[in-house]
Short mmCIF file of C-alpha atoms and ligand atoms in Angstrom, two decimals:
data_model
loop_
_atom_site.label_atom_id
_atom_site.label_comp_id
_atom_site.label_asym_id
_atom_site.label_seq_id
_atom_site.Cartn_x
_atom_site.Cartn_y
_atom_site.Cartn_z
CA UNK A 1345 102.00 13.37 132.17
CA UNK A 1346 104.02 15.99 133.30
CA UNK A 1347 101.12 19.61 133.62
CA UNK A 1348 102.91 23.24 132.57
CA UNK A 1349 102.05 26.22 134.47
CA UNK A 1350 103.28 28.28 131.97
CA UNK A 1351 103.14 28.39 127.96
CA UNK A 1352 104.72 29.94 125.52
CA UNK A 1353 103.06 31.00 122.83
CA UNK A 1354 104.68 32.46 119.42
CA UNK A 1355 102.21 34.57 117.11
CA UNK A 1356 103.10 34.92 113.71
CA UNK A 1357 101.51 31.46 111.87
CA UNK A 1358 100.54 29.99 115.56
CA UNK A 1359 97.68 32.14 117.02
CA UNK A 1360 98.13 34.65 113.92
CA UNK A 1361 97.12 34.36 109.92
CA UNK A 1362 100.41 35.95 109.20
CA UNK A 1363 99.84 35.31 105.08
CA UNK A 1364 96.34 37.18 104.81
CA UNK A 1365 97.96 39.66 107.56
CA UNK A 1366 100.59 40.71 105.05
CA UNK A 1367 98.68 39.85 102.01
CA UNK A 1368 96.73 42.64 102.86
CA UNK A 1369 98.30 44.92 104.62
CA UNK A 1370 100.22 44.63 100.76
CA UNK A 1371 97.45 45.31 98.76
CA UNK A 1372 96.40 48.80 101.16
CA UNK A 1373 100.36 49.79 99.87
CA UNK A 1374 101.06 48.80 97.02
CA UNK A 1375 97.13 49.44 95.21
CA UNK A 1376 97.83 53.37 95.08
CA UNK A 1377 101.52 52.63 93.50
CA UNK A 1378 101.43 50.04 90.79
CA UNK A 1379 99.17 50.04 87.63
CA UNK A 1380 95.99 47.84 87.73
CA UNK A 1381 97.21 44.54 87.23
CA UNK A 1382 100.68 44.35 88.49
CA UNK A 1383 98.90 43.79 92.38
CA UNK A 1384 99.95 40.42 92.84
CA UNK A 1385 103.24 40.37 90.67
CA UNK A 1386 104.24 43.09 92.61
CA UNK A 1387 103.09 41.68 95.99
CA UNK A 1388 105.22 38.25 95.02
CA UNK A 1389 108.35 40.57 94.25
CA UNK A 1390 108.07 42.11 97.42
CA UNK A 1391 108.05 38.67 99.54
CA UNK A 1392 111.14 37.46 97.66
CA UNK A 1393 112.92 41.01 98.70
CA UNK A 1394 111.27 40.70 102.48
CA UNK A 1395 112.65 37.17 102.72
CA UNK A 1396 116.13 38.19 101.81
CA UNK A 1397 116.07 40.71 104.56
CA UNK A 1398 114.60 39.43 107.04
CA UNK A 1399 117.49 36.66 106.36
CA UNK A 1400 119.71 39.27 106.50
CA UNK A 1401 118.43 40.48 109.91
CA UNK A 1402 118.42 36.74 111.77
CA UNK A 1403 122.22 36.62 110.64
CA UNK A 1404 123.20 39.88 112.87
CA UNK A 1405 124.06 41.87 109.31
CA UNK A 1406 121.64 44.68 109.49
CA UNK A 1407 119.35 46.41 112.04
CA UNK A 1408 115.56 46.51 112.39
CA UNK A 1409 115.39 49.59 110.97
CA UNK A 1410 117.39 49.00 107.92
CA UNK A 1411 114.65 46.21 107.02
CA UNK A 1412 111.53 48.34 107.11
CA UNK A 1413 113.03 51.04 105.01
CA UNK A 1414 115.40 48.72 102.81
CA UNK A 1415 113.31 46.23 101.55
CA UNK A 1416 111.02 48.95 99.67
CA UNK A 1417 113.54 50.57 98.51
CA UNK A 1418 114.74 47.54 96.98
CA UNK A 1419 111.33 47.02 95.42
CA UNK A 1420 110.70 50.74 94.28
CA UNK A 1421 114.04 50.37 92.49
CA UNK A 1422 112.89 47.18 91.10
CA UNK A 1423 109.26 48.34 89.64
CA UNK A 1424 111.09 51.71 88.90
CA UNK A 1425 108.73 53.64 90.52
CA UNK A 1426 109.31 57.54 92.23
CA UNK A 1427 108.19 56.94 95.52
CA UNK A 1428 109.79 57.36 98.88
CA UNK A 1429 110.64 54.23 100.68
CA UNK A 1430 110.04 55.18 104.36
CA UNK A 1431 106.51 56.99 103.75
CA UNK A 1432 105.64 53.44 101.89
CA UNK A 1433 107.43 51.56 104.93
CA UNK A 1434 105.34 53.96 107.73
CA UNK A 1435 101.60 53.18 105.27
CA UNK A 1436 102.58 49.38 105.32
CA UNK A 1437 103.40 49.12 109.12
CA UNK A 1438 100.33 51.17 109.92
CA UNK A 1439 98.19 48.84 107.77
CA UNK A 1440 99.83 45.58 108.96
CA UNK A 1441 99.63 46.73 112.93
CA UNK A 1442 95.62 47.20 111.78
CA UNK A 1443 95.31 43.96 110.34
CA UNK A 1444 95.35 40.60 113.22
CA UNK A 1445 93.75 37.76 111.29
CA UNK A 1446 93.55 35.17 114.13
CA UNK A 1447 93.90 30.82 113.01
CA UNK A 1448 90.84 28.87 113.64
CA UNK A 1449 90.24 28.46 117.40
CA UNK A 1450 93.17 30.83 118.36
CA UNK A 1451 91.07 32.99 120.84
CA UNK A 1452 88.86 30.65 122.59
CA UNK A 1453 91.99 28.39 122.73
CA UNK A 1454 94.21 31.40 124.14
CA UNK A 1455 91.42 32.18 126.38
CA UNK A 1456 90.78 28.64 127.69
CA UNK A 1457 94.61 28.22 128.21
CA UNK A 1458 94.69 31.10 130.08
CA UNK A 1459 92.73 29.70 132.53
CA UNK A 1460 94.69 26.79 133.54
CA UNK A 1461 98.34 28.15 132.99
CA UNK A 1462 100.36 31.62 132.42
CA UNK A 1463 100.84 32.92 128.80
CA UNK A 1464 103.61 34.22 127.26
CA UNK A 1465 103.71 35.63 123.29
CA UNK A 1466 107.32 34.81 122.20
CA UNK A 1467 107.48 36.55 118.24
CA UNK A 1468 110.54 37.31 115.88
CA UNK A 1469 109.27 40.76 114.78
CA UNK A 1470 108.55 44.56 114.86
CA UNK A 1471 107.70 45.95 118.70
CA UNK A 1472 105.05 48.19 116.58
CA UNK A 1473 103.28 46.06 114.23
CA UNK A 1474 103.38 43.11 116.57
CA UNK A 1475 101.93 45.41 119.87
CA UNK A 1476 99.41 47.32 117.29
CA UNK A 1477 98.28 43.63 116.11
CA UNK A 1478 97.96 42.18 119.78
CA UNK A 1479 95.68 45.17 120.15
CA UNK A 1480 93.66 44.63 117.34
CA UNK A 1481 93.57 40.59 118.29
CA UNK A 1482 91.87 41.98 121.69
CA UNK A 1483 94.19 38.90 122.97
CA UNK A 1484 96.48 41.02 125.06
CA UNK A 1485 94.13 40.47 127.66
CA UNK A 1486 95.39 37.30 128.10
CA UNK A 1487 99.39 37.23 128.50
CA UNK A 1488 100.95 38.45 131.48
CA UNK A 1489 103.94 39.01 129.48
CA UNK A 1490 104.87 39.85 125.61
CA UNK A 1491 108.52 39.40 124.58
CA UNK A 1492 108.78 40.83 120.91
CA UNK A 1493 113.05 40.68 119.65
CA UNK A 1494 112.68 43.98 118.02
CA UNK A 1495 112.40 45.18 121.60
CA UNK A 1496 114.55 42.31 123.43
CA UNK A 1497 117.38 43.12 121.31
CA UNK A 1498 117.82 38.83 120.76
CA UNK A 1499 115.52 36.80 118.84
CA UNK A 1500 114.19 33.29 118.51
CA UNK A 1501 116.23 30.23 118.69
CA UNK A 1502 118.55 32.35 121.04
CA UNK A 1503 118.15 30.59 124.18
CA UNK A 1504 118.37 34.40 126.08
CA UNK A 1505 115.31 35.08 124.05
CA UNK A 1506 113.46 32.06 126.24
CA UNK A 1507 115.74 33.07 129.77
CA UNK A 1508 113.92 36.23 129.21
CA UNK A 1509 110.22 34.51 128.85
CA UNK A 1510 110.61 32.19 132.24
CA UNK A 1511 112.20 35.28 134.16
CA UNK A 1512 108.95 37.34 132.62
CA UNK A 1513 106.31 34.99 133.91
CA UNK A 1514 108.18 33.84 137.11
CA UNK A 1515 108.44 30.28 136.18
CA UNK A 1516 110.93 27.42 136.39
CA UNK A 1517 111.75 25.94 132.68
CA UNK A 1518 110.96 22.83 133.59
CA UNK A 1519 107.14 23.86 134.36
CA UNK A 1520 107.01 25.40 131.00
CA UNK A 1521 106.41 24.84 127.67
CA UNK A 1522 106.28 26.65 124.46
CA UNK A 1523 104.16 26.12 120.74
CA UNK A 1524 105.19 27.72 117.99
CA UNK A 1525 105.21 26.53 113.84
CA UNK A 1526 108.61 26.97 113.55
CA UNK A 1527 110.84 23.96 113.94
CA UNK A 1528 114.33 26.30 114.64
CA UNK A 1529 113.28 29.18 116.11
CA UNK A 1530 110.63 27.70 118.48
CA UNK A 1531 111.19 24.16 118.81
CA UNK A 1532 115.03 24.18 118.68
CA UNK A 1533 114.94 27.82 120.84
CA UNK A 1534 112.74 26.57 123.65
CA UNK A 1535 114.58 23.01 123.83
CA UNK A 1536 118.30 24.65 123.67
CA UNK A 1537 117.11 26.63 126.51
CA UNK A 1538 115.92 24.02 128.70
CA UNK A 1539 112.55 24.33 127.94
CA UNK A 1540 110.41 21.44 126.57
CA UNK A 1541 108.48 22.49 123.40
CA UNK A 1542 105.54 21.56 120.93
CA UNK A 1543 105.34 21.68 117.23
CA UNK A 1544 101.64 23.47 115.56
CA UNK A 1545 101.59 22.03 112.70
CA UNK A 1546 99.58 20.63 109.96
CA UNK A 1547 98.46 17.41 110.26
CA UNK A 1548 100.56 14.81 108.62
CA UNK A 1549 103.55 17.13 108.53
CA UNK A 1550 107.33 15.32 108.83
CA UNK A 1551 109.14 17.15 111.26
CA UNK A 1552 112.28 18.49 109.13
CA UNK A 1553 114.96 18.81 112.06
CA UNK A 1554 116.80 20.79 113.67
CA UNK A 1555 117.13 17.25 116.08
CA UNK A 1556 114.33 14.88 117.26
CA UNK A 1557 110.42 15.21 116.49
CA UNK A 1558 109.68 17.29 119.91
CA UNK A 1559 107.99 15.84 122.23
CA UNK A 1560 104.10 17.37 121.29
CA UNK A 1561 103.07 17.54 117.98
CA UNK A 1562 99.63 19.80 117.43
CA UNK A 1563 97.31 20.66 114.72
CA UNK A 1564 94.58 22.21 116.73
CA UNK A 1565 94.58 24.51 118.82
CA UNK A 1566 91.95 23.93 121.22
CA UNK A 1567 94.53 21.32 122.53
CA UNK A 1568 96.97 23.73 123.94
CA UNK A 1569 94.32 23.68 127.14
CA UNK A 1570 94.99 19.78 127.54
CA UNK A 1571 98.61 20.18 127.22
CA UNK A 1572 99.09 22.57 129.99
CA UNK A 1573 97.04 20.28 131.68
CA UNK A 1574 99.16 17.34 131.18
CA UNK A 1575 96.79 15.79 128.48
CA UNK A 1576 97.67 14.86 124.99
CA UNK A 1577 96.17 14.58 123.11
MG1 MG B 680 105.04 31.52 113.80
#
């Protein structure tokens, strides 16, 4: 099996436990705003509203700044509470940037992979949040490059995002492997750019597409160093 000189690693739900980070940040943000006992309901409403705003962002219908404020304007209107959406958004983003819980084995796996390949973080997200979490996680030192969709102005699965990652590492597409949990954004995007892909998924997960099941499927991050060295599984 071939070896890979560079790895493109997704951040959320590949290295970072995003659900946990979002839960902690929402709790810190909403606790002073809603009555005791309403926190879970408010957080669920936020998640549903937020998903709609991200979908519109990915379709190019709105800007990241509109998303940041709009999702809290919607939530505040829904709950009928007197708070300022912009100030609430700022508090939430600061809380989210400070919370960077990692998935099991993420640190040791990234450290081991960095010894055998050059690493590029490829993430769809907000600049301040992702930069803050990368710093808070102390994973920053292992990455030769960090690409964030907000600062790029393009998002995965756009092949241009992956071309930019190849350029940032100075490594040919054929020597790169992309690893991520999102079938369309990470696997589909990398393949559309001519880069091999590995789907990070729970054990026994069924590949939902797009396209054929990818070359590699991992459910244990400790194996990424093996993949870089041409050993699978
Ligand atoms: Mg992800």
